[in-house]
CSV table of C-alpha atoms in Angstrom, one decimal:
chain,number,residue,atom,x,y,z
H,355,MET,CA,0.3,-0.2,0.0
H,356,LYS,CA,1.4,3.6,-0.9
H,357,TYR,CA,0.3,6.0,1.8
H,358,LYS,CA,-0.7,9.4,1.1
H,359,LEU,CA,-1.1,10.6,4.5
H,360,ILE,CA,0.3,10.4,8.1
H,361,VAL,CA,-1.8,12.1,10.7
H,362,LEU,CA,-0.2,12.0,14.0
H,363,ASP,CA,-1.4,12.8,17.5
H,364,LEU,CA,0.8,15.4,19.9
H,365,ASP,CA,1.2,14.5,23.4
H,366,GLY,CA,2.3,11.4,24.1
H,367,THR,CA,2.9,10.6,20.7
H,368,LEU,CA,5.0,13.2,18.2
H,369,THR,CA,5.9,15.0,21.3
H,370,ASN,CA,8.6,13.7,24.6
H,371,SER,CA,7.7,14.1,27.6
H,372,LYS,CA,9.4,17.7,27.5
H,373,LYS,CA,6.5,18.2,24.4
H,374,GLU,CA,9.2,18.3,22.1
H,375,ILE,CA,9.7,17.0,18.5
H,376,THR,CA,13.0,14.9,18.6
H,377,PRO,CA,15.8,15.2,16.1
H,378,ARG,CA,15.0,11.7,15.0
H,379,ASN,CA,11.2,12.1,14.5
H,380,ARG,CA,11.5,16.3,12.5
H,381,GLU,CA,13.5,14.7,9.8
H,382,THR,CA,12.0,11.9,9.2
H,383,LEU,CA,8.6,13.5,8.9
H,384,ILE,CA,10.5,16.1,6.8
H,385,ARG,CA,11.9,14.1,4.6
H,386,ILE,CA,8.4,11.9,3.9
H,387,GLN,CA,6.5,15.0,3.5
H,388,GLU,CA,9.8,16.0,0.7
H,389,GLN,CA,8.6,11.9,-0.9
H,390,GLY,CA,4.5,13.7,-1.2
H,391,ILE,CA,3.2,12.6,1.8
H,392,ARG,CA,1.4,14.9,3.8
H,393,LEU,CA,0.8,15.4,7.5
H,394,VAL,CA,-2.0,15.6,9.3
H,395,LEU,CA,-1.2,17.4,13.4
H,396,ALA,CA,-4.4,16.1,15.2
H,397,SER,CA,-4.9,17.1,19.0
H,398,GLY,CA,-7.1,17.9,21.4
H,399,ARG,CA,-5.4,21.5,21.9
H,400,PRO,CA,-6.4,24.8,20.4
H,401,THR,CA,-5.3,25.9,16.6
H,402,TYR,CA,-2.9,28.2,18.3
H,403,GLY,CA,-1.4,25.5,20.7
H,404,ILE,CA,-0.4,23.2,17.6
H,405,VAL,CA,0.9,25.9,14.9
H,406,PRO,CA,5.1,26.1,16.6
H,407,LEU,CA,4.9,22.2,16.3
H,408,ALA,CA,3.0,22.4,12.2
H,409,ASN,CA,5.6,25.0,11.3
H,410,GLU,CA,8.7,23.2,12.9
H,411,LEU,CA,7.9,20.2,10.4
H,412,ARG,CA,7.8,23.1,7.7
H,413,MET,CA,4.2,21.8,7.2
H,414,ASN,CA,3.2,25.1,5.2
H,415,GLU,CA,5.4,24.2,2.4
H,416,PHE,CA,4.3,20.7,2.1
H,417,GLY,CA,0.4,20.7,2.2
H,418,GLY,CA,0.0,19.7,5.4
H,419,PHE,CA,-3.0,19.9,7.8
H,420,ILE,CA,-3.3,20.9,11.3
H,421,LEU,CA,-6.5,19.3,13.3
H,422,SER,CA,-7.6,20.8,17.1
H,423,TYR,CA,-10.0,21.0,19.2
H,424,ASN,CA,-10.0,16.9,19.0
H,425,GLY,CA,-11.1,17.5,15.5
H,426,GLY,CA,-13.7,20.7,15.7
H,427,GLU,CA,-11.6,22.9,13.8
H,428,ILE,CA,-9.2,21.7,10.4
H,429,ILE,CA,-7.0,23.6,8.3
H,430,ASN,CA,-5.0,23.9,5.2
H,431,TRP,CA,-1.5,25.1,6.8
H,432,GLU,CA,-0.5,25.8,3.5
H,433,THR,CA,-3.4,28.1,2.6
H,434,LYS,CA,-4.4,28.9,6.2
H,435,GLU,CA,-8.2,28.4,4.9
H,436,MET,CA,-10.8,26.6,7.7
H,437,VAL,CA,-11.3,23.2,6.1
H,438,TYR,CA,-14.4,22.4,9.1
H,439,GLU,CA,-15.4,24.2,12.6
H,440,ASN,CA,-17.7,23.3,15.0
H,441,VAL,CA,-18.4,25.4,18.2
H,442,LEU,CA,-20.1,24.9,20.7
H,443,PRO,CA,-24.0,25.8,21.2
H,444,ASN,CA,-24.1,29.6,22.9
H,445,GLU,CA,-26.7,28.9,25.0
H,446,VAL,CA,-24.9,26.3,26.9
H,447,VAL,CA,-21.3,28.4,27.7
H,448,PRO,CA,-23.3,30.0,30.6
H,449,MET,CA,-24.2,27.2,32.6
H,450,LEU,CA,-20.6,25.4,32.1
H,451,TYR,CA,-19.7,28.9,33.3
H,452,GLU,CA,-22.0,28.5,36.4
H,453,CYS,CA,-21.5,25.0,36.7
H,454,ALA,CA,-17.7,25.9,37.2
H,455,ARG,CA,-18.4,28.7,40.0
H,456,THR,CA,-20.9,26.3,41.9
H,457,HIS,CA,-18.2,23.3,42.3
H,458,GLN,CA,-15.4,26.2,42.5
H,459,LEU,CA,-13.6,25.1,40.0
H,460,SER,CA,-11.8,27.7,37.1
H,461,ILE,CA,-13.2,27.2,33.6
H,462,LEU,CA,-11.3,28.9,30.4
H,463,THR,CA,-11.4,29.2,26.9
H,464,TYR,CA,-9.1,30.5,24.1
H,465,ASP,CA,-8.8,33.9,22.2
H,466,GLY,CA,-6.3,34.1,19.1
H,467,ALA,CA,-2.5,33.2,21.5
H,468,ASP,CA,-4.6,33.6,24.9
H,469,ILE,CA,-6.5,31.4,27.3
H,470,ILE,CA,-9.3,33.6,28.9
H,471,THR,CA,-9.9,33.0,32.6
H,472,GLU,CA,-11.1,34.7,35.7
H,473,ASN,CA,-8.3,32.6,37.6
H,474,SER,CA,-5.1,33.1,36.3
H,475,GLN,CA,-3.1,31.5,38.6
H,476,ASP,CA,-4.8,28.9,39.1
H,477,PRO,CA,-1.9,25.7,38.3
H,478,TYR,CA,-3.9,24.0,36.2
H,479,VAL,CA,-4.3,27.1,34.3
H,480,GLN,CA,-0.7,27.3,34.0
H,481,LYS,CA,-0.4,24.0,33.3
H,482,GLU,CA,-2.6,24.5,30.3
H,483,ALA,CA,-0.8,28.1,29.2
H,484,PHE,CA,2.3,25.6,29.8
H,485,LEU,CA,1.7,23.3,27.0
H,486,ASN,CA,0.2,25.4,24.4
H,487,LYS,CA,2.7,28.2,24.9
H,488,MET,CA,0.3,30.3,25.3
H,489,ALA,CA,-0.3,33.4,27.2
H,490,VAL,CA,-3.0,33.5,30.3
H,491,ARG,CA,-5.3,36.7,29.5
H,492,LYS,CA,-7.2,37.3,33.1
H,493,THR,CA,-10.6,38.8,33.0
H,494,ASN,CA,-13.3,39.7,36.2
H,495,ASP,CA,-16.4,39.0,33.8
H,496,PHE,CA,-15.9,35.6,31.9
H,497,LEU,CA,-18.8,35.5,30.0
H,498,THR,CA,-18.4,39.3,28.7
H,499,GLU,CA,-14.4,38.7,27.9
H,500,ILE,CA,-15.2,35.5,25.5
H,501,THR,CA,-16.4,36.1,22.0
H,502,LEU,CA,-19.0,33.5,21.3
H,503,PRO,CA,-19.5,31.4,19.7
H,504,VAL,CA,-16.2,29.0,20.9
H,505,ALA,CA,-14.8,25.6,20.2
H,506,LYS,CA,-14.1,24.7,23.1
H,507,CYS,CA,-14.2,25.4,27.1
H,508,LEU,CA,-12.0,23.6,29.6
H,509,ILE,CA,-13.1,22.9,33.3
H,510,VAL,CA,-9.9,22.3,35.2
H,511,GLY,CA,-9.5,21.3,39.0
H,512,ASP,CA,-8.3,18.1,41.0
H,513,ALA,CA,-9.8,14.9,39.8
H,514,ASP,CA,-11.8,14.5,42.8
H,515,LYS,CA,-13.5,17.7,41.8
H,516,LEU,CA,-14.0,16.6,38.3
H,517,ILE,CA,-15.0,13.4,38.6
H,518,PRO,CA,-18.9,14.3,40.1
H,519,LEU,CA,-18.9,17.2,37.9
H,520,GLU,CA,-18.4,15.1,34.6
H,521,ALA,CA,-21.5,13.1,35.7
H,522,GLU,CA,-23.8,15.7,36.5
H,523,LEU,CA,-22.7,17.7,32.9
H,524,SER,CA,-23.0,14.6,30.9
H,525,LEU,CA,-26.6,13.7,32.2
H,526,ARG,CA,-27.8,17.2,31.9
H,527,LEU,CA,-26.4,18.1,28.2
H,528,GLN,CA,-26.4,14.5,26.9
H,529,GLY,CA,-27.4,15.1,22.8
H,530,HIS,CA,-26.1,18.5,23.2
H,531,ILE,CA,-22.3,18.3,23.9
H,532,ASN,CA,-19.5,15.7,24.7
H,533,VAL,CA,-18.2,16.1,28.1
H,534,PHE,CA,-15.2,13.8,29.0
H,535,ARG,CA,-12.1,14.2,30.5
H,536,SER,CA,-8.3,14.3,28.4
H,537,GLU,CA,-6.3,14.3,32.2
H,538,PRO,CA,-7.7,13.8,35.5
H,539,TYR,CA,-7.4,17.2,36.1
H,540,PHE,CA,-8.7,19.0,32.8
H,541,LEU,CA,-12.7,18.4,31.6
H,542,GLU,CA,-13.2,19.0,28.1
H,543,LEU,CA,-16.5,20.7,26.8
H,544,VAL,CA,-16.9,20.2,23.3
H,545,PRO,CA,-19.7,20.3,20.7
H,546,GLN,CA,-21.4,17.5,20.2
H,547,GLY,CA,-19.7,14.6,18.0
H,548,ILE,CA,-16.8,15.5,17.8
H,549,ASP,CA,-14.1,13.4,17.0
H,550,LYS,CA,-10.8,13.0,15.2
H,551,ALA,CA,-12.1,9.9,12.7
H,552,LEU,CA,-15.4,12.0,12.1
H,553,SER,CA,-13.5,14.9,11.4
H,554,LEU,CA,-10.8,13.1,9.4
H,555,ALA,CA,-13.2,11.6,7.3
H,556,VAL,CA,-14.5,15.1,6.4
H,557,LEU,CA,-11.1,15.9,5.8
H,558,LEU,CA,-10.3,13.0,3.1
H,559,LYS,CA,-13.8,13.3,1.1
H,560,GLU,CA,-11.9,17.6,0.5
H,561,ILE,CA,-8.5,16.3,-0.6
H,562,GLY,CA,-9.7,12.8,-2.6
H,563,VAL,CA,-7.8,10.6,-0.3
H,564,ALA,CA,-9.0,6.8,0.6
H,565,ARG,CA,-8.6,5.7,4.3
H,566,GLU,CA,-6.5,2.8,3.2
H,567,GLU,CA,-4.0,5.4,2.2
H,568,VAL,CA,-4.1,7.0,5.9
H,569,ILE,CA,-1.5,5.9,8.7
H,570,ALA,CA,-3.0,7.1,12.1
H,571,MET,CA,-0.9,7.1,15.5
H,572,GLY,CA,-1.4,7.9,18.9
H,573,ASP,CA,-1.3,7.0,22.4
H,574,GLY,CA,-4.7,8.4,24.0
H,575,TYR,CA,-8.1,7.0,24.1
H,576,ASN,CA,-9.1,10.1,22.3
H,577,ASP,CA,-6.7,8.4,19.2
H,578,LEU,CA,-8.9,5.2,19.0
H,579,SER,CA,-11.7,6.1,16.8
H,580,MET,CA,-9.1,7.4,14.0
H,581,ILE,CA,-6.9,4.4,15.0
H,582,LYS,CA,-9.5,2.0,13.9
H,583,PHE,CA,-10.4,4.0,10.9
H,584,ALA,CA,-7.3,4.4,9.3
H,585,GLY,CA,-5.5,2.0,6.9
H,586,LEU,CA,-3.1,1.1,9.3
H,587,GLY,CA,-3.3,2.4,13.3
H,588,ILE,CA,-0.6,2.0,14.9
H,589,ALA,CA,-0.2,2.5,18.8
H,590,MET,CA,2.6,3.9,20.5
H,591,GLY,CA,4.5,1.8,23.2
H,592,ASN,CA,3.3,4.1,25.9
H,593,ALA,CA,-0.3,3.6,24.9
H,594,GLN,CA,-3.4,2.9,26.8
H,595,GLU,CA,-3.8,-0.6,26.6
H,596,PRO,CA,-7.1,-0.6,24.8
H,597,VAL,CA,-5.2,2.1,22.1
H,598,LYS,CA,-2.5,-0.8,21.5
H,599,LYS,CA,-5.5,-3.4,21.5
H,600,ALA,CA,-7.0,-1.5,18.3
H,601,ALA,CA,-3.9,-0.8,16.5
H,602,ASN,CA,-2.4,-2.6,13.9
H,603,TYR,CA,1.0,-1.7,15.1
H,604,ILE,CA,2.8,-1.1,18.3
H,605,THR,CA,6.2,1.1,17.9
H,606,LEU,CA,8.3,2.2,20.5
H,607,SER,CA,7.3,4.6,22.9
H,608,ASN,CA,7.0,8.6,22.4
H,609,GLU,CA,10.8,9.0,24.4
H,610,LYS,CA,12.4,6.5,22.1
H,611,ASP,CA,11.4,8.2,18.6
H,612,GLY,CA,8.6,5.9,18.0
H,613,VAL,CA,6.9,7.7,14.9
H,614,ALA,CA,10.3,7.6,13.1
H,615,GLU,CA,10.5,3.6,13.8
H,616,ALA,CA,7.0,3.3,12.2
H,617,ILE,CA,6.8,5.5,9.5
H,618,ASP,CA,10.9,4.1,8.9
H,619,LYS,CA,9.2,0.3,8.8
H,620,PHE,CA,6.0,1.0,6.5
H,621,CYS,CA,7.0,4.1,4.4
H,622,SER,CA,10.7,3.5,3.7
H,623,GLN,CA,9.7,1.5,0.1
H,624,GLN,CA,7.2,3.8,-0.9
């Protein structure tokens, strides 16, 4: 099979524990783009948090795509054109805000290069800012400061507080939005139907690539759907056990250049 598209999760897959792309991974990914294979960076991160990695891989030169917010946005990084967008219903956001306040938790959303929140010193807000290399914009009135619609909100805090809130919001907003934890301390609040595989299917139709021509690599539960969807689904050595079971191949960990190892194995003959 001649593969045309490689879809990569970021944290725990493309990047190491320092949130950096290793030299071997970088060199391998630039080389295969030069050979005509296009890249998609698929992450729950906001678009701005993916841009530095896309630029490091020179994806603007090779027609790569950014799939951000777990599939809520797809951007052609060569033309900067928005290929697909899905946003939270406006009427849900005030309710999410009041829920966070009631449970004494911080809520945030994104605006360009900024994270907007009322609790700028919250350690979990700072963690999200560090992860995405974004500035924190403090406001005294979250609902007035944000510009609707938004792609997602994040409620952050200790796991023992988020677990009951996740159950409550999942029940209250069933059929309206998706509610899940991407980390024990991050509660993701995203539009209904947000899913890496569903968004990938939209992209493939747009660019005329068959799913059999796609390699997808990931490590987490939110990568499961795209690993099952792709012609070749690859789990990282550090992946969650259900992800490994769903994959066609298990590569090395993100600390041992697992992305480059898999590409060398499956794309070196192309």
